[in-house]
PDB file of C-alpha atoms in Angstrom:
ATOM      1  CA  UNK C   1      13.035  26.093   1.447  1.00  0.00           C
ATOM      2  CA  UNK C   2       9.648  26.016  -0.686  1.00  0.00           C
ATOM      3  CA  UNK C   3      11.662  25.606  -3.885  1.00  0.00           C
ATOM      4  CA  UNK C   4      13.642  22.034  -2.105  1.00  0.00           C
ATOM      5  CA  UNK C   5      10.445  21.387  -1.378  1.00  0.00           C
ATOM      6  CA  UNK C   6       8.692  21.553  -4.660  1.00  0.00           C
ATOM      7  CA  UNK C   7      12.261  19.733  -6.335  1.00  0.00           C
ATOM      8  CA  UNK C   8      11.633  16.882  -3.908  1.00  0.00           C
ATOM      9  CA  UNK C   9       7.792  16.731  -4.806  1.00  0.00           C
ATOM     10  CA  UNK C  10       8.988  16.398  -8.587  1.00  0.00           C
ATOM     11  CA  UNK C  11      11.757  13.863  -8.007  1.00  0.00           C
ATOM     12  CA  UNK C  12       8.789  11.395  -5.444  1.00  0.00           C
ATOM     13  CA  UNK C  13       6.464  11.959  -8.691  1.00  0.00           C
ATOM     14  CA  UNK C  14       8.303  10.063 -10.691  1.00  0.00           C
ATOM     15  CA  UNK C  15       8.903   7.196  -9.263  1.00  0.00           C
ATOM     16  CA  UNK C  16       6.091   6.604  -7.222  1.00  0.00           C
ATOM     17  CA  UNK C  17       2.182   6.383  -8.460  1.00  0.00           C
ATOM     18  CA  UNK C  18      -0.458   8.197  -7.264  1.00  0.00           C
ATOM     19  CA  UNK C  19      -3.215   5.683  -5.507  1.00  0.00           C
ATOM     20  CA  UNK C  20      -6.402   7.913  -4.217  1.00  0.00           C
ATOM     21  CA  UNK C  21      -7.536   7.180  -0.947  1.00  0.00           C
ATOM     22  CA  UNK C  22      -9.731   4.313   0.164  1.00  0.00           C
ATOM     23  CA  UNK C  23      -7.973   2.269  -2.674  1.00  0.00           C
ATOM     24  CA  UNK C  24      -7.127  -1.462  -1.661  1.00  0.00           C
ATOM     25  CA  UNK C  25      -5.088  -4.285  -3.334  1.00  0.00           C
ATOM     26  CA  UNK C  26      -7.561  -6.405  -5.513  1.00  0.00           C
ATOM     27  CA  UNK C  27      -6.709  -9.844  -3.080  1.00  0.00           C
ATOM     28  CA  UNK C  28      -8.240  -7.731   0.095  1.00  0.00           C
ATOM     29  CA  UNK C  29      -9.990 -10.255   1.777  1.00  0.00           C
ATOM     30  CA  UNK C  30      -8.663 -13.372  -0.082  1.00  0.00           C
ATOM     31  CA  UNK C  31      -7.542 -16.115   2.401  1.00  0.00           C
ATOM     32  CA  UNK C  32      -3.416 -16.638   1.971  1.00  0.00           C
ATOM     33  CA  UNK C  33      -1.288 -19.368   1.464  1.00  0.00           C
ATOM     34  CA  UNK C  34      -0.807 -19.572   6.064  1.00  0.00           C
ATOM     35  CA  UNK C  35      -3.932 -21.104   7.696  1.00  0.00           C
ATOM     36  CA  UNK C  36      -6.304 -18.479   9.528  1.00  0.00           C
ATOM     37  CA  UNK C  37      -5.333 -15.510   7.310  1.00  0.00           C
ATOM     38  CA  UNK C  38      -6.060 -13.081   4.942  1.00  0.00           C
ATOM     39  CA  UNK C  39      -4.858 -10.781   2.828  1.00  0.00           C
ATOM     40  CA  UNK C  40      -5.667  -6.795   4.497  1.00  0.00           C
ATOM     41  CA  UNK C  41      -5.949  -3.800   2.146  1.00  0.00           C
ATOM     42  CA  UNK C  42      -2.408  -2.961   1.929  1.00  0.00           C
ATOM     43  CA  UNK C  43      -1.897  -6.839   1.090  1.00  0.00           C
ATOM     44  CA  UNK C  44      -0.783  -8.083   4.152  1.00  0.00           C
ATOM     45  CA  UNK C  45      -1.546 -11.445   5.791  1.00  0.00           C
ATOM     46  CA  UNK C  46      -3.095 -10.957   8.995  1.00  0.00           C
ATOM     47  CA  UNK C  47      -4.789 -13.168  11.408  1.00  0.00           C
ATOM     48  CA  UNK C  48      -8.765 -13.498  11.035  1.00  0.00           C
ATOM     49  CA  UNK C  49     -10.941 -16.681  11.912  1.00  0.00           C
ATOM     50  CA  UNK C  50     -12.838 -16.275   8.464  1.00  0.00           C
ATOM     51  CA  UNK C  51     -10.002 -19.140   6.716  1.00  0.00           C
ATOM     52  CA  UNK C  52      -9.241 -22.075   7.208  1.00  0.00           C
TER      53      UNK C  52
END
């Protein structure tokens, strides 16, 4: 089981990057393109009453 495991570690590390924690897109707090939104740290528009 430990040696699937460590294949399957292998396989994820190359095709996905490694982002350390606490990281956030560089548009985190950027009002979006929909009115009274903005842009969270995983770079999704959610609601806020900081835009207009």
């Amino acid at each position: 089981m430990k040696i699937l495991k460590a294949l399957s570690d292998r396989f994820l590390k190359m095709f996905l990057s490694e982002v350390p924690a606490g990281a956030c897109v560089p548009s985190n707090g950027e009002c979006c393109t929909t009115k009274r939104k903005v842009h969270n740290c995983y770079g999704i528009c959610v609601a806020s009453v900081g835009c207009k």
